[in-house]
Coordinates of N, CA and C in Angstrom, one line a residue:
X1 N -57.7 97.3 50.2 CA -58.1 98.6 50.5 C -57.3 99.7 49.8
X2 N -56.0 99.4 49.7 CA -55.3 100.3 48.9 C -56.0 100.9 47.5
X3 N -55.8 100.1 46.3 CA -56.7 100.3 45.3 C -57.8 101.2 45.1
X4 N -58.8 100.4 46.1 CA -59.9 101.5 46.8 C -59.5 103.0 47.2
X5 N -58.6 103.4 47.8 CA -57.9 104.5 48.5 C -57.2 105.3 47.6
X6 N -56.6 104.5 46.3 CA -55.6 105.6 45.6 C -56.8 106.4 44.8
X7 N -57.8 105.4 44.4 CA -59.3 106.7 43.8 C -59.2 107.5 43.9
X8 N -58.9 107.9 45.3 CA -59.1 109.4 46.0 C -58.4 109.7 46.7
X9 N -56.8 109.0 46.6 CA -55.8 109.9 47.0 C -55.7 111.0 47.1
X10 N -56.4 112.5 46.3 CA -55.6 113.7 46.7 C -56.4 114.0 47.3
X11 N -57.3 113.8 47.4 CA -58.6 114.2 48.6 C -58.3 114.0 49.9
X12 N -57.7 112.5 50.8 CA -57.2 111.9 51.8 C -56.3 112.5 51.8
X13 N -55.0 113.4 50.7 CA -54.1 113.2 51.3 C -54.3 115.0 51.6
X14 N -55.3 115.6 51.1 CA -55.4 117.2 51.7 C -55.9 117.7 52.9
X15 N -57.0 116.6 52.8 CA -57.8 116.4 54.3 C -56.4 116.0 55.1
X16 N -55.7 115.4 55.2 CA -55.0 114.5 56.3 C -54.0 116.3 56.4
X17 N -53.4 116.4 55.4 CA -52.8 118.0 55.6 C -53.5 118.8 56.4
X18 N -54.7 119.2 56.2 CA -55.4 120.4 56.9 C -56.0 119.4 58.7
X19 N -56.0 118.1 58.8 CA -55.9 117.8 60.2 C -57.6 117.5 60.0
X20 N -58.1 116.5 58.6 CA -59.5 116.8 59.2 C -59.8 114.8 59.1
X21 N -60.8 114.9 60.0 CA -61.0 113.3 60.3 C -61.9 112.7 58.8
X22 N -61.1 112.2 58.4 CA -61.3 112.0 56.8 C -62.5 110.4 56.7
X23 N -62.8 110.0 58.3 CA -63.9 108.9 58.5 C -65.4 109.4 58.3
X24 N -65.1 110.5 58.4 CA -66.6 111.8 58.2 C -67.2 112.2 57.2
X25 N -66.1 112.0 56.3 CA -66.3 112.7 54.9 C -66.8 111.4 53.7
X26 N -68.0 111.0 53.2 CA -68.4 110.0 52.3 C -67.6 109.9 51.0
X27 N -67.3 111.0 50.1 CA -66.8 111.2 49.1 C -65.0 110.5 49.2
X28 N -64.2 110.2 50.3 CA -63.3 110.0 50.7 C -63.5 108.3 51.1
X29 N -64.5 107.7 50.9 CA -64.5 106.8 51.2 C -65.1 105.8 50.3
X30 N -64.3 105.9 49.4 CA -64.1 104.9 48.1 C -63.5 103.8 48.1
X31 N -62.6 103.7 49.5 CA -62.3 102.4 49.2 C -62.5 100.9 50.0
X32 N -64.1 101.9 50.9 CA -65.0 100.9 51.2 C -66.1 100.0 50.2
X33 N -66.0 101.3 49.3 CA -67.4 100.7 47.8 C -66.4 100.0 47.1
X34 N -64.8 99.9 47.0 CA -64.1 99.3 46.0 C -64.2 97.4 46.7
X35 N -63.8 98.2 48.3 CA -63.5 96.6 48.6 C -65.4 95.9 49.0
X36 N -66.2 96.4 49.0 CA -67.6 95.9 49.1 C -67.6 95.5 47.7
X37 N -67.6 95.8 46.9 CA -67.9 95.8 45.3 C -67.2 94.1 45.1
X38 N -65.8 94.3 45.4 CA -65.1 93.1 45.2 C -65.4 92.0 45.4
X39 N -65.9 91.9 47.4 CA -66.5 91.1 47.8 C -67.7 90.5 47.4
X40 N -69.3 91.5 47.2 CA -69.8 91.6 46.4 C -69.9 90.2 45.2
X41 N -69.0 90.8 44.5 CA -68.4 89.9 42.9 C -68.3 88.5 43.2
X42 N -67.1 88.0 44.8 CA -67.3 86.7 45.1 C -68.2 86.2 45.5
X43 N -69.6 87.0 46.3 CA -70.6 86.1 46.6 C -71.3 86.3 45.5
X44 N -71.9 86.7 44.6 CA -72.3 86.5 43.1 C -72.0 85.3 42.8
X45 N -70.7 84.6 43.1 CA -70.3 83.4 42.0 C -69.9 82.3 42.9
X46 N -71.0 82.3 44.4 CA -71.0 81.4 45.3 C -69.6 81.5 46.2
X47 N -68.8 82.2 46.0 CA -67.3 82.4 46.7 C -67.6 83.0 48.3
X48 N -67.4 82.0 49.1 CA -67.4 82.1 50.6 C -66.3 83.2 50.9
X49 N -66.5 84.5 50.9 CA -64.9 85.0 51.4 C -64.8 85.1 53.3
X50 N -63.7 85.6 53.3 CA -63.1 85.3 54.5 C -62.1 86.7 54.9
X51 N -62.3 87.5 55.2 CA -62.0 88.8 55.4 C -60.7 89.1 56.0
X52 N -59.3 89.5 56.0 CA -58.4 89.2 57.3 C -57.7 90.9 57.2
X53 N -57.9 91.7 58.3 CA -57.1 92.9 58.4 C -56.3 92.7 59.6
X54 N -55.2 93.3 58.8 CA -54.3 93.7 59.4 C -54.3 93.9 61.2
X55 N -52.9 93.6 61.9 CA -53.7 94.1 63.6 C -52.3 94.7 63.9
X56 N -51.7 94.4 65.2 CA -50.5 95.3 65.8 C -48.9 95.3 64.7
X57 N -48.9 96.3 64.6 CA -47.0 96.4 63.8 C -46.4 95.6 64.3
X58 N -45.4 94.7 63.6 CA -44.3 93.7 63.9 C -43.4 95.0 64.7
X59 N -43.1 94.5 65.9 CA -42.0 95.3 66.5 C -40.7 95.1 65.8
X60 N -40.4 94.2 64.9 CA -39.4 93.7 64.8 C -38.9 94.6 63.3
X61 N -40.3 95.3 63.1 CA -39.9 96.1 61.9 C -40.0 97.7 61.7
X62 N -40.0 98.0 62.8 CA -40.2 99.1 63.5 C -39.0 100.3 62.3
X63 N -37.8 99.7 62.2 CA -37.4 100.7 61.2 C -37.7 100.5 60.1
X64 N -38.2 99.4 59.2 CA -38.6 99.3 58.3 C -39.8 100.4 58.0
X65 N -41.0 100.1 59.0 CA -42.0 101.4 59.7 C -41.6 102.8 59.5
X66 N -40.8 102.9 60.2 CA -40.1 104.4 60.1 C -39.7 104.8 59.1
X67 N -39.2 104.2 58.3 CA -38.6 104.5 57.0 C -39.9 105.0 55.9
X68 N -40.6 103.9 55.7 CA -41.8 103.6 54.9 C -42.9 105.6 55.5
X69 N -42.9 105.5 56.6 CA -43.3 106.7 57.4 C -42.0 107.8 56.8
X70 N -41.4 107.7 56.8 CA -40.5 108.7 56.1 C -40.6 109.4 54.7
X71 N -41.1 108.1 53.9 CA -41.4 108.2 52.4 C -42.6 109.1 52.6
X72 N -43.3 108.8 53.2 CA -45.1 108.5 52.9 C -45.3 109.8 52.7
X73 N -44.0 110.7 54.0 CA -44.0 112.0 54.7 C -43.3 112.7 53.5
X74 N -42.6 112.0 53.1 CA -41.8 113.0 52.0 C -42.7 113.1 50.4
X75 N -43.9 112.2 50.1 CA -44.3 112.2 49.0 C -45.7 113.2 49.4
X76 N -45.8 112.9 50.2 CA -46.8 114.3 51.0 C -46.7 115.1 50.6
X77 N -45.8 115.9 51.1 CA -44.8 117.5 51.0 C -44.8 117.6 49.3
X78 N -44.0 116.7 48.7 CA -44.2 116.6 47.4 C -45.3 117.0 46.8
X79 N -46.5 115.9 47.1 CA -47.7 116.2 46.5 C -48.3 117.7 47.0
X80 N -47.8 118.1 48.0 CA -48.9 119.4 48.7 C -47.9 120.8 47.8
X81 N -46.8 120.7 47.5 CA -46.1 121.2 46.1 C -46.3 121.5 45.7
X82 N -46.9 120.6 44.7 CA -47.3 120.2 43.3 C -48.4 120.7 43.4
X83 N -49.3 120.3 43.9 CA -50.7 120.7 44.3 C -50.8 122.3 44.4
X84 N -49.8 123.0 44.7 CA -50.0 124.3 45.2 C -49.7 125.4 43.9
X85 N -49.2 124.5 42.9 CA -48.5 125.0 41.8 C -49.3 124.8 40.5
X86 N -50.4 123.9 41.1 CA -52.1 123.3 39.9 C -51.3 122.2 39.1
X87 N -50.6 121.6 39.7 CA -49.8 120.4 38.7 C -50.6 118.9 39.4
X88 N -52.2 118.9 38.7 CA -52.7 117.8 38.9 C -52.5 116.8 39.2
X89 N -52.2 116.4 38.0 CA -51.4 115.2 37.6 C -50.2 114.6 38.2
X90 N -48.8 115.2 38.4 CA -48.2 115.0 39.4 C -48.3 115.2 40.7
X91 N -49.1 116.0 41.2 CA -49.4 116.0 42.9 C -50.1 114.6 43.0
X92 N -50.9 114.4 42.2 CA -51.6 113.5 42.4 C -51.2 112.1 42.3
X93 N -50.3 111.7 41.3 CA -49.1 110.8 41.9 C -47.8 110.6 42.9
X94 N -47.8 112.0 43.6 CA -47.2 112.0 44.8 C -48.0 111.3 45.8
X95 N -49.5 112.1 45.9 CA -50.4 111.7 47.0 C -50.6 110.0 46.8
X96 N -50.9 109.5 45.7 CA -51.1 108.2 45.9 C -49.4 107.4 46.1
X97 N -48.5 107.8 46.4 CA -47.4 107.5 46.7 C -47.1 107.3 48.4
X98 N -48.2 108.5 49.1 CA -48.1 109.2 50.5 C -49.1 108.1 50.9
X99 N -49.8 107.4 50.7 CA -51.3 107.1 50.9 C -51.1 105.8 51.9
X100 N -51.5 106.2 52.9 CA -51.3 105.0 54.2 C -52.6 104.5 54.4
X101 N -52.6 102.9 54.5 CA -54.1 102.7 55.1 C -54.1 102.3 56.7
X102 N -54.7 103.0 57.3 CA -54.8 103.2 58.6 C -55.3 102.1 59.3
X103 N -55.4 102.0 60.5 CA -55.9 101.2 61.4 C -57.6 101.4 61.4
X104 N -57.6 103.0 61.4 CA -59.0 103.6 61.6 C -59.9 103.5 60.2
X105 N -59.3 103.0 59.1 CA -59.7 103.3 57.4 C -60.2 101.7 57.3
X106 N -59.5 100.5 58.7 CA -59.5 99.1 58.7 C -61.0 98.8 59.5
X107 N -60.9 99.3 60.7 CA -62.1 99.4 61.7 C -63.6 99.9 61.0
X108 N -63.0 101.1 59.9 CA -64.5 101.1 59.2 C -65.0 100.1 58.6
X109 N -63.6 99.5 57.9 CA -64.5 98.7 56.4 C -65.5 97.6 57.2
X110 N -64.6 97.1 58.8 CA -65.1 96.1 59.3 C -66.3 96.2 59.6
X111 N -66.1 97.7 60.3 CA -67.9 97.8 61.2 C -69.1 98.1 59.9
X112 N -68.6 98.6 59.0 CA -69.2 98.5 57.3 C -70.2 96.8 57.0
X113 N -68.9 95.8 56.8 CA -69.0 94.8 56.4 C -70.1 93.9 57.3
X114 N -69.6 94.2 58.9 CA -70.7 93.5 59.5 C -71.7 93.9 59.6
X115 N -72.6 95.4 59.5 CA -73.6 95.8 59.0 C -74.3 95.4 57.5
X116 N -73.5 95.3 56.7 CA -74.3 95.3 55.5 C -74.0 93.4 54.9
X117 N -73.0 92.8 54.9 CA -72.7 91.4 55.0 C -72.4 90.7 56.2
X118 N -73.6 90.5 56.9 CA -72.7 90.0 58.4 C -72.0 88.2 58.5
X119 N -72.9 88.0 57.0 CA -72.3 86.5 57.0 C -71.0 86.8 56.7
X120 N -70.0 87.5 56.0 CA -68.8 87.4 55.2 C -68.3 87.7 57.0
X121 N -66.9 86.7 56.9 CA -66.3 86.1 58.3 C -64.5 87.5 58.4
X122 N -65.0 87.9 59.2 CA -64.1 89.1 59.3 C -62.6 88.8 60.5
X123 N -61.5 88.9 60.6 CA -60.9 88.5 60.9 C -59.5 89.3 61.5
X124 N -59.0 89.7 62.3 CA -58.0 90.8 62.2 C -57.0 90.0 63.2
X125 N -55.9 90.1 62.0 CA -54.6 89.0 62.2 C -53.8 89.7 63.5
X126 N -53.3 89.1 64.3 CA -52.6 89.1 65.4 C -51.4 90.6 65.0
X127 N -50.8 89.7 63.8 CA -49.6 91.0 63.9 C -50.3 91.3 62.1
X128 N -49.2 90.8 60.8 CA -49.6 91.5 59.8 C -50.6 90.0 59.1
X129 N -51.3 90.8 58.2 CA -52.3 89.7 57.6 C -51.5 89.0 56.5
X130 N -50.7 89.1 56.0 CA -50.2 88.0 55.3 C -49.3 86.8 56.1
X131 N -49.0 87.1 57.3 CA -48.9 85.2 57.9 C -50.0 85.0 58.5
X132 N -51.2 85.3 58.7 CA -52.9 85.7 58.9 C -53.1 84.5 57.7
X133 N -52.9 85.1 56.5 CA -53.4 84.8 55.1 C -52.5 83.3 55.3
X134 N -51.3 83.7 55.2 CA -51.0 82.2 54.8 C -51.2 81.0 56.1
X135 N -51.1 81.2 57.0 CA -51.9 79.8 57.7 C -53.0 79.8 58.0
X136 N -54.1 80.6 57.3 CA -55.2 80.0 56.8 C -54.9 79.5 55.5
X137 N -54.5 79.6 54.3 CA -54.3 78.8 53.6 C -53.4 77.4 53.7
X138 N -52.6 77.4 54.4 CA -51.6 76.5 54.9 C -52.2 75.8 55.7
X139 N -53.5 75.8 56.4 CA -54.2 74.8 57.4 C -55.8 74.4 56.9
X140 N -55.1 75.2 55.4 CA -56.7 74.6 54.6 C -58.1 75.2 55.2
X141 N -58.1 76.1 55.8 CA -59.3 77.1 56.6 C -59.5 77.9 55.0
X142 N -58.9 78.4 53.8 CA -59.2 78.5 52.9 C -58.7 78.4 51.8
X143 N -59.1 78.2 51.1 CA -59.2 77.1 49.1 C -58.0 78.5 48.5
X144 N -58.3 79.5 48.8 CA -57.5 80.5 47.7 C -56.7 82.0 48.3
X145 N -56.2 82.8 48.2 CA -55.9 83.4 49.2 C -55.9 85.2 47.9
X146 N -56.7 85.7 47.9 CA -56.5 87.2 47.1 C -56.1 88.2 47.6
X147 N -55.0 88.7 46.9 CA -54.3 89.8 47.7 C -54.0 90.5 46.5
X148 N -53.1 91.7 47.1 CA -52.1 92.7 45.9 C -50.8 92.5 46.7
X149 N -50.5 92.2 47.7 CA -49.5 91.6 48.1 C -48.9 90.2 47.8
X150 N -47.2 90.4 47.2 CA -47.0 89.1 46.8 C -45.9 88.3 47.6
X151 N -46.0 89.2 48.9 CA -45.2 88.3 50.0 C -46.0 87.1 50.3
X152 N -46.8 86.8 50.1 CA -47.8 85.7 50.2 C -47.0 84.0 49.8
X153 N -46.2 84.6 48.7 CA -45.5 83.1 47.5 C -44.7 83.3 48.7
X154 N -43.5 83.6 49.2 CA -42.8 83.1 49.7 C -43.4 82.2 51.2
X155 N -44.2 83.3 52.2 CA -44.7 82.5 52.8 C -45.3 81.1 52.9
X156 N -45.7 80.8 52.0 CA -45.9 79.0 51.3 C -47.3 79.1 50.5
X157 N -48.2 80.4 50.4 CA -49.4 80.2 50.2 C -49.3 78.9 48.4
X158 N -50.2 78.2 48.5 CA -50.6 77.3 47.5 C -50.7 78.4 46.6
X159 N -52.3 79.0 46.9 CA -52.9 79.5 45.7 C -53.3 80.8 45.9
X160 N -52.4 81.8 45.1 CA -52.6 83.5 45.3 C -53.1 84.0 43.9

């Protein structure tokens, strides 16, 4: 979903500034067409996919959380700067710096997917989706595991 989301980083990240519910707005929501498109591509070429979002924060990473929340907050401010000053270009690499994907940016893609693909098998991991990801691949529930995340190799995944 990231990927999808940085498209239109400075858009999300000005709406989220001015306090506006950014689930409302279509043009802001590119990176439901990025991750449809993707999936899309695998059933094209017979590929069963298997959907897994993210579910509750590891408590155990709560400052890790905060910190990352700290950045996110400070590349913001950055970007809203930059932005105020017509420096495109770098606001706009602040904003995709700030760019959180939400719980609520998750719940769309889902209620998306099951509307328009209800066969593709949707799934939302207990805590984070990469030990989600790897014991489905680790218990052979699936052949391959695609991510942009490469915490994956350590967790044991086979094939990323």
């Amino acid at each position: 979903m990231y990927s999808g989301a940085a498209a239109t980083a400075t858009e999300l990240a000005l709406h989220a500034a001015n306090k506006v519910d950014v689930m409302t707005l279509e043009h802001t929501l590119a990176y439901e067409s990025y991750c449809i498109s993707r999936l899309e591509l695998l059933l094209k070429h017979n590929i069963t996919p298997v959907v897994v979002f993210e579910g509750a924060g590891m408590p155990t990473k709560a400052a890790t959380s905060a910190r990352r929340e700290h950045d996110r907050q400070k590349h913001m401010m950055r970007g809203l700067n930059l932005h105020a000053t017509h420096d495109l270009v770098e606001s706009g690499k602040a904003f995709a710096r700030s760019l959180k994907i939400t719980g609520a940016m998750g719940r769309k893609l889902r209620r998306t997917l099951l509307r328009v693909h209800p066969t593709i098998e949707c799934i939302v991991a207990p805590y984070e989706a990469d030990a989600e990801l790897a014991h489905l691949s680790l218990t052979n529930y699936v052949d391959i595991v695609i991510s942009e995340d490469s915490d994956l190799i350590p967790y044991g995944c086979a094939t990323v």
